[in-house]
Amino acid sequence: MTTNTTVLASTASLRALGWHDFWRGDVGQWIITRGLRVVMLLIAAVLAVRFVTWVAQQVTRQLDEGFAESDALVRSEATKHRQAVASVIQWVSIVVIAIWAIVQISDVLQFSVGGLVAPAAVLGAALGFGAQQLVKDLLSGFFIIVEKQYGFGDLVALTVTGVAAEARGTVENVTLRVTRLRSSDGEVFIIPNGQIVKTVNLSKDWARAVVDVPVSTSADLNRVNEVLHQECERAQDNPVLGELLLDAPTVMGVESIAVDTVTLRLVARTLPGKQFEAGRQLRVLVLRALARAGIVTAADAKVGIVDDAALPAATEADPVQQR
C-alpha cells in the first residue's frame, strides 16, 4: 500500500513538473503572452459586432413599432431614411471592427509587412481592375443614402445597365453596395448600386392616381363632366377612398378622341404608394355614378362592378346591376 502511494505521488509530481516546464517553455510563453491576447481580441471583436447588430435591430424594431402604433397608412420620408441609414451604419461598423481586429492581431503577432510590399503591390494592381465595380457600387450607395433617393418601404422602378426590363418592387434593404427589392410577385431583386442608371421613386412624398374614363361619342359630354365633378367633390367623403386622398380629384377634361369613344381623364393626389389602390376605388365610384346617370361607357360591356360594403350602393334602377 505504501509503495503504491509513493508511486502515485511520484507520478503526480512528474506531471506537475511537466506542466510547469511546459508553461515556462517557448510554446507556453507564446500562449501566455500572445495567444491569450489574440483570443481576447477575437472575443472583443465578436462582442462588438453582436452589439452593433443588436443596436441596429432595436432601432429598426422601434421604427416599425412606431409606424404600427400610428394612424399613418404609409411611412414618413424621415422614417424611411433613418431605417436605411441604420442599415448602412451597421454594415460600415462591422467592416471597421473587422479591420481593427486584424490590425491589432497583426501587432500582437508582430507580423512584419515589409516582406509583403512587393507582392502586395502586384496583387493590388491586379485587384484594382476588379475592384473598380466595387468602388463604384460603394460610391453610388453613398449618394443614394445622402441624397435620400429612396429608403426602406419605398416603391421604386430601377433601370439597370445590361438589363432590358426595369426592376420594380418595394425596397427591403439598402446598403452601400446593393439594393434589395421585393416585387409584387414575391421575387427578390438584389441590384448592385453601381449598375443603377435610372431611379423612379413611385412613393416619394405623394403620388398621383390617373383615371381615364372612356365614354361613347354619342354621350352628352356636359352631363358626363357634371357627373364626374360631383363624384370628385364627394370622393373624400368615402370611408375607404377618403383616407388615401390628399385632396379632391380633379377632372382634366377630354384626353383623347377615337372613332367611337371619347376619353376623359381624372387625376388625384394620394398618399405615397397608394395611387394604384386609390385609382381602383375611384374607377368603381365613377362607373357606378355614370351608370346611375344612364350614361353608357365604353367599358360597360367588359367590366362587371362588384358590390363593396365600403362603397356607395347602387340603386335598384342601376343599369349595371340589371345586366
Short mmCIF file of C-alpha atoms in Angstrom, two decimals:
data_model
loop_
_atom_site.label_atom_id
_atom_site.label_comp_id
_atom_site.label_asym_id
_atom_site.label_seq_id
_atom_site.Cartn_x
_atom_site.Cartn_y
_atom_site.Cartn_z
CA MET A 1 0.00 0.00 0.00
CA THR A 2 2.86 2.33 0.90
CA THR A 3 4.62 1.52 -2.36
CA ASN A 4 1.50 2.34 -4.46
CA THR A 5 1.08 5.62 -2.61
CA THR A 6 4.69 6.53 -3.26
CA VAL A 7 4.34 5.71 -6.97
CA LEU A 8 1.20 7.82 -7.31
CA ALA A 9 2.86 10.74 -5.52
CA SER A 10 5.88 10.49 -7.78
CA THR A 11 3.67 10.40 -10.88
CA ALA A 12 1.74 13.48 -9.74
CA SER A 13 4.99 15.32 -9.06
CA LEU A 14 6.31 14.46 -12.51
CA ARG A 15 3.08 15.67 -14.11
CA ALA A 16 3.16 18.92 -12.17
CA LEU A 17 6.80 19.39 -13.08
CA GLY A 18 5.98 18.64 -16.71
CA TRP A 19 3.19 21.22 -16.82
CA HIS A 20 5.43 23.73 -15.07
CA ASP A 21 8.14 23.17 -17.65
CA PHE A 22 5.55 23.42 -20.44
CA TRP A 23 4.32 26.87 -19.37
CA ARG A 24 7.94 28.02 -18.99
CA GLY A 25 8.78 26.77 -22.48
CA ASP A 26 8.52 28.64 -25.76
CA VAL A 27 5.04 27.37 -26.59
CA GLY A 28 3.66 28.08 -23.12
CA GLN A 29 5.18 31.55 -23.05
CA TRP A 30 3.73 32.29 -26.51
CA ILE A 31 0.29 31.21 -25.35
CA ILE A 32 0.51 33.35 -22.21
CA THR A 33 1.98 36.47 -23.82
CA ARG A 34 0.35 36.44 -27.26
CA GLY A 35 -2.17 33.65 -27.65
CA LEU A 36 -4.43 34.88 -24.86
CA ARG A 37 -4.31 38.44 -26.25
CA VAL A 38 -5.30 37.16 -29.69
CA VAL A 39 -8.21 35.22 -28.21
CA MET A 40 -9.32 38.24 -26.17
CA LEU A 41 -9.17 40.47 -29.27
CA LEU A 42 -11.29 37.97 -31.23
CA ILE A 43 -13.83 37.76 -28.41
CA ALA A 44 -13.95 41.57 -28.17
CA ALA A 45 -14.49 41.87 -31.93
CA VAL A 46 -17.30 39.29 -31.91
CA LEU A 47 -19.00 41.01 -28.95
CA ALA A 48 -18.68 44.40 -30.65
CA VAL A 49 -20.25 43.04 -33.86
CA ARG A 50 -23.09 41.49 -31.88
CA PHE A 51 -23.63 44.76 -30.02
CA VAL A 52 -23.77 46.79 -33.23
CA THR A 53 -26.19 44.28 -34.76
CA TRP A 54 -28.37 44.40 -31.64
CA VAL A 55 -28.48 48.21 -31.67
CA ALA A 56 -29.43 48.25 -35.38
CA GLN A 57 -32.18 45.70 -34.75
CA GLN A 58 -33.50 47.77 -31.84
CA VAL A 59 -33.60 50.90 -33.99
CA THR A 60 -35.41 49.04 -36.78
CA ARG A 61 -37.86 47.49 -34.32
CA GLN A 62 -38.66 50.85 -32.74
CA LEU A 63 -39.26 52.40 -36.16
CA ASP A 64 -41.56 49.51 -37.10
CA GLU A 65 -43.45 49.72 -33.81
CA GLY A 66 -43.81 53.49 -34.12
CA PHE A 67 -45.30 53.08 -37.59
CA ALA A 68 -47.60 50.24 -36.47
CA GLU A 69 -48.88 52.23 -33.48
CA SER A 70 -49.50 55.39 -35.50
CA ASP A 71 -52.58 56.11 -37.60
CA ALA A 72 -50.48 56.73 -40.72
CA LEU A 73 -51.11 54.50 -43.72
CA VAL A 74 -47.59 54.98 -45.08
CA ARG A 75 -44.16 55.55 -43.57
CA SER A 76 -42.84 59.09 -43.43
CA GLU A 77 -39.80 60.02 -45.50
CA ALA A 78 -37.78 60.58 -42.31
CA THR A 79 -38.59 57.05 -41.08
CA LYS A 80 -37.59 55.50 -44.41
CA HIS A 81 -34.29 57.40 -44.40
CA ARG A 82 -33.49 56.53 -40.77
CA GLN A 83 -34.02 52.84 -41.41
CA ALA A 84 -31.75 52.94 -44.46
CA VAL A 85 -29.08 54.88 -42.53
CA ALA A 86 -29.26 52.38 -39.65
CA SER A 87 -28.59 49.53 -42.08
CA VAL A 88 -25.62 51.35 -43.62
CA ILE A 89 -24.15 52.28 -40.21
CA GLN A 90 -24.41 48.65 -39.11
CA TRP A 91 -22.60 47.45 -42.25
CA VAL A 92 -19.84 50.07 -42.00
CA SER A 93 -19.35 49.46 -38.28
CA ILE A 94 -18.87 45.72 -38.80
CA VAL A 95 -16.26 46.39 -41.50
CA VAL A 96 -14.40 48.87 -39.24
CA ILE A 97 -14.42 46.39 -36.33
CA ALA A 98 -13.06 43.64 -38.58
CA ILE A 99 -10.24 45.88 -39.84
CA TRP A 100 -9.41 46.97 -36.28
CA ALA A 101 -9.26 43.36 -35.09
CA ILE A 102 -6.97 42.35 -37.97
CA VAL A 103 -4.60 45.27 -37.29
CA GLN A 104 -4.47 44.55 -33.56
CA ILE A 105 -3.85 40.82 -34.06
CA SER A 106 -1.09 41.60 -36.56
CA ASP A 107 0.52 43.89 -34.00
CA VAL A 108 0.34 41.24 -31.27
CA LEU A 109 1.81 38.58 -33.53
CA GLN A 110 4.48 41.10 -34.65
CA PHE A 111 3.69 40.25 -38.22
CA SER A 112 6.13 42.07 -40.50
CA VAL A 113 4.55 43.50 -43.61
CA GLY A 114 7.85 44.70 -45.07
CA GLY A 115 8.40 41.50 -46.98
CA LEU A 116 4.91 41.67 -48.46
CA VAL A 117 5.28 45.12 -50.00
CA ALA A 118 6.35 43.89 -53.44
CA PRO A 119 3.80 41.03 -53.69
CA ALA A 120 1.10 43.34 -52.29
CA ALA A 121 1.85 45.92 -54.97
CA VAL A 122 1.42 43.35 -57.72
CA LEU A 123 -1.69 41.92 -56.08
CA GLY A 124 -3.11 45.42 -55.51
CA ALA A 125 -2.62 46.31 -59.17
CA ALA A 126 -4.39 43.11 -60.19
CA LEU A 127 -7.24 43.63 -57.77
CA GLY A 128 -7.52 47.30 -58.70
CA PHE A 129 -9.06 46.45 -62.04
CA GLY A 130 -11.52 44.05 -60.45
CA ALA A 131 -12.33 46.40 -57.58
CA GLN A 132 -13.45 49.23 -59.85
CA GLN A 133 -17.02 47.94 -59.83
CA LEU A 134 -16.94 47.53 -56.05
CA VAL A 135 -15.76 51.13 -55.56
CA LYS A 136 -18.44 52.29 -57.99
CA ASP A 137 -21.10 50.39 -56.03
CA LEU A 138 -19.96 51.90 -52.74
CA LEU A 139 -19.89 55.45 -54.08
CA SER A 140 -23.31 55.05 -55.71
CA GLY A 141 -24.76 53.65 -52.49
CA PHE A 142 -23.28 56.55 -50.53
CA PHE A 143 -25.01 59.11 -52.75
CA ILE A 144 -28.28 57.16 -52.70
CA ILE A 145 -28.33 57.41 -48.91
CA VAL A 146 -27.10 61.01 -48.67
CA GLU A 147 -29.45 62.33 -51.37
CA LYS A 148 -32.40 60.34 -49.96
CA GLN A 149 -33.27 58.96 -53.38
CA TYR A 150 -35.22 56.11 -51.78
CA GLY A 151 -35.41 54.27 -48.50
CA PHE A 152 -36.91 51.27 -46.74
CA GLY A 153 -40.50 50.66 -47.86
CA ASP A 154 -40.40 52.83 -50.98
CA LEU A 155 -41.93 51.54 -54.21
CA VAL A 156 -39.31 52.10 -56.91
CA ALA A 157 -38.56 51.22 -60.52
CA LEU A 158 -34.82 50.85 -61.22
CA THR A 159 -33.24 50.76 -64.66
CA VAL A 160 -30.16 48.54 -64.55
CA THR A 161 -27.32 48.50 -67.08
CA GLY A 162 -27.30 45.45 -69.29
CA VAL A 163 -30.92 44.54 -68.48
CA ALA A 164 -33.71 45.24 -70.94
CA ALA A 165 -36.53 45.30 -68.37
CA GLU A 166 -36.54 47.50 -65.28
CA ALA A 167 -36.61 46.12 -61.75
CA ARG A 168 -39.76 47.24 -59.93
CA GLY A 169 -40.63 46.49 -56.32
CA THR A 170 -40.62 47.56 -52.69
CA VAL A 171 -37.27 48.38 -51.10
CA GLU A 172 -36.48 45.85 -48.36
CA ASN A 173 -32.89 46.85 -47.66
CA VAL A 174 -30.34 49.43 -48.77
CA THR A 175 -26.61 49.12 -48.13
CA LEU A 176 -23.65 50.94 -49.61
CA ARG A 177 -23.13 48.09 -52.09
CA VAL A 178 -26.55 46.67 -53.03
CA THR A 179 -30.27 47.45 -53.03
CA ARG A 180 -32.73 44.64 -52.35
CA LEU A 181 -36.24 44.84 -53.84
CA ARG A 182 -39.29 42.63 -53.40
CA SER A 183 -41.57 42.53 -56.45
CA SER A 184 -45.36 42.17 -56.37
CA ASP A 185 -44.88 38.50 -57.35
CA GLY A 186 -42.67 37.90 -54.30
CA GLU A 187 -39.42 37.83 -56.28
CA VAL A 188 -36.33 39.37 -54.67
CA PHE A 189 -34.03 41.56 -56.77
CA ILE A 190 -30.51 42.19 -55.42
CA ILE A 191 -29.05 45.00 -57.52
CA PRO A 192 -25.52 46.44 -57.18
CA ASN A 193 -25.86 50.19 -56.70
CA GLY A 194 -23.23 50.92 -59.34
CA GLN A 195 -25.39 49.34 -62.05
CA ILE A 196 -28.41 51.58 -61.40
CA VAL A 197 -28.60 54.22 -64.12
CA LYS A 198 -32.14 55.49 -63.52
CA THR A 199 -34.33 55.57 -60.42
CA VAL A 200 -38.07 56.19 -60.41
CA ASN A 201 -39.48 56.56 -56.89
CA LEU A 202 -43.21 55.85 -57.02
CA SER A 203 -43.79 56.70 -53.35
CA LYS A 204 -41.83 59.88 -52.70
CA ASP A 205 -43.79 62.43 -50.59
CA TRP A 206 -47.01 61.92 -52.60
CA ALA A 207 -48.31 60.13 -55.69
CA ARG A 208 -50.89 60.80 -58.40
CA ALA A 209 -53.68 58.46 -59.45
CA VAL A 210 -54.69 58.84 -63.10
CA VAL A 211 -58.09 57.50 -64.17
CA ASP A 212 -59.18 57.52 -67.82
CA VAL A 213 -62.93 57.26 -68.43
CA PRO A 214 -63.91 56.24 -72.00
CA VAL A 215 -67.49 57.15 -72.97
CA SER A 216 -69.41 56.80 -76.18
CA THR A 217 -69.20 59.63 -78.70
CA SER A 218 -72.97 59.85 -78.57
CA ALA A 219 -72.93 60.70 -74.84
CA ASP A 220 -73.64 64.23 -73.63
CA LEU A 221 -70.19 65.45 -72.56
CA ASN A 222 -71.66 68.28 -70.50
CA ARG A 223 -73.68 65.74 -68.50
CA VAL A 224 -70.62 63.46 -68.20
CA ASN A 225 -68.49 66.33 -66.87
CA GLU A 226 -71.21 67.25 -64.40
CA VAL A 227 -71.39 63.70 -63.04
CA LEU A 228 -67.60 63.44 -62.80
CA HIS A 229 -67.32 66.76 -60.94
CA GLN A 230 -69.98 65.62 -58.47
CA GLU A 231 -68.14 62.37 -57.79
CA CYS A 232 -64.84 64.22 -57.36
CA GLU A 233 -66.41 66.52 -54.78
CA ARG A 234 -67.81 63.53 -52.85
CA ALA A 235 -64.72 61.30 -53.18
CA GLN A 236 -63.14 62.42 -49.89
CA ASP A 237 -66.36 61.57 -48.03
CA ASN A 238 -65.90 57.92 -48.95
CA PRO A 239 -64.63 55.99 -45.88
CA VAL A 240 -62.09 54.00 -47.91
CA LEU A 241 -61.05 56.39 -50.65
CA GLY A 242 -61.00 59.45 -48.39
CA GLU A 243 -58.11 58.05 -46.31
CA LEU A 244 -55.98 57.63 -49.43
CA LEU A 245 -56.52 61.07 -50.98
CA LEU A 246 -54.60 64.21 -50.11
CA ASP A 247 -57.14 66.45 -51.84
CA ALA A 248 -60.23 66.15 -54.03
CA PRO A 249 -59.75 64.60 -57.51
CA THR A 250 -59.74 66.91 -60.50
CA VAL A 251 -61.41 66.47 -63.89
CA MET A 252 -58.81 67.34 -66.51
CA GLY A 253 -61.22 67.09 -69.46
CA VAL A 254 -61.03 65.25 -72.76
CA GLU A 255 -57.77 63.33 -73.07
CA SER A 256 -58.23 61.62 -76.44
CA ILE A 257 -60.81 61.04 -79.18
CA ALA A 258 -61.23 57.75 -81.05
CA VAL A 259 -63.67 56.57 -83.70
CA ASP A 260 -66.44 55.61 -81.28
CA THR A 261 -65.15 56.75 -77.87
CA VAL A 262 -64.13 59.91 -76.09
CA THR A 263 -61.73 59.52 -73.13
CA LEU A 264 -61.88 61.90 -70.19
CA ARG A 265 -59.17 61.99 -67.53
CA LEU A 266 -59.34 62.39 -63.75
CA VAL A 267 -56.28 62.90 -61.56
CA ALA A 268 -55.94 62.78 -57.77
CA ARG A 269 -53.07 63.31 -55.34
CA THR A 270 -52.73 60.34 -52.98
CA LEU A 271 -50.55 59.11 -50.16
CA PRO A 272 -47.16 57.72 -51.28
CA GLY A 273 -47.54 54.35 -52.95
CA LYS A 274 -51.36 54.39 -52.70
CA GLN A 275 -52.07 55.68 -56.20
CA PHE A 276 -52.99 52.27 -57.58
CA GLU A 277 -55.42 51.42 -54.78
CA ALA A 278 -56.97 54.90 -54.97
CA GLY A 279 -57.29 54.60 -58.75
CA ARG A 280 -59.16 51.29 -58.44
CA GLN A 281 -61.56 52.73 -55.86
CA LEU A 282 -62.13 55.86 -57.92
CA ARG A 283 -62.88 53.85 -61.07
CA VAL A 284 -65.61 51.92 -59.28
CA LEU A 285 -67.20 55.13 -58.00
CA VAL A 286 -67.11 56.74 -61.45
CA LEU A 287 -68.56 53.71 -63.23
CA ARG A 288 -71.43 53.48 -60.76
CA ALA A 289 -72.15 57.19 -60.98
CA LEU A 290 -72.24 57.12 -64.78
CA ALA A 291 -74.43 54.03 -64.73
CA ARG A 292 -76.90 55.70 -62.36
CA ALA A 293 -76.99 58.72 -64.66
CA GLY A 294 -77.79 56.48 -67.62
CA ILE A 295 -74.51 57.21 -69.38
CA VAL A 296 -73.07 54.19 -71.16
CA THR A 297 -69.29 53.95 -71.05
CA ALA A 298 -67.05 52.03 -73.42
CA ALA A 299 -66.08 49.75 -70.53
CA ASP A 300 -69.62 48.76 -69.54
CA ALA A 301 -69.64 45.75 -71.82
CA LYS A 302 -66.37 44.41 -70.37
CA VAL A 303 -66.26 45.49 -66.71
CA GLY A 304 -68.52 43.93 -64.08
CA ILE A 305 -68.88 46.10 -60.97
CA VAL A 306 -68.65 44.12 -57.71
CA ASP A 307 -70.55 45.41 -54.68
CA ASP A 308 -68.33 46.68 -51.89
CA ALA A 309 -69.67 47.43 -48.41
CA ALA A 310 -67.34 50.41 -48.12
CA LEU A 311 -68.61 51.98 -51.37
CA PRO A 312 -71.99 53.61 -52.02
CA ALA A 313 -74.50 51.00 -53.06
CA ALA A 314 -76.22 51.47 -56.41
CA THR A 315 -79.93 51.96 -56.62
CA GLU A 316 -82.34 49.33 -57.87
CA ALA A 317 -82.55 51.20 -61.17
CA ASP A 318 -78.81 50.87 -61.70
CA PRO A 319 -78.50 49.54 -65.24
CA VAL A 320 -75.15 47.94 -64.41
CA GLN A 321 -76.69 45.69 -61.78
CA GLN A 322 -79.69 44.94 -64.02
CA ARG A 323 -77.41 43.39 -66.63
#
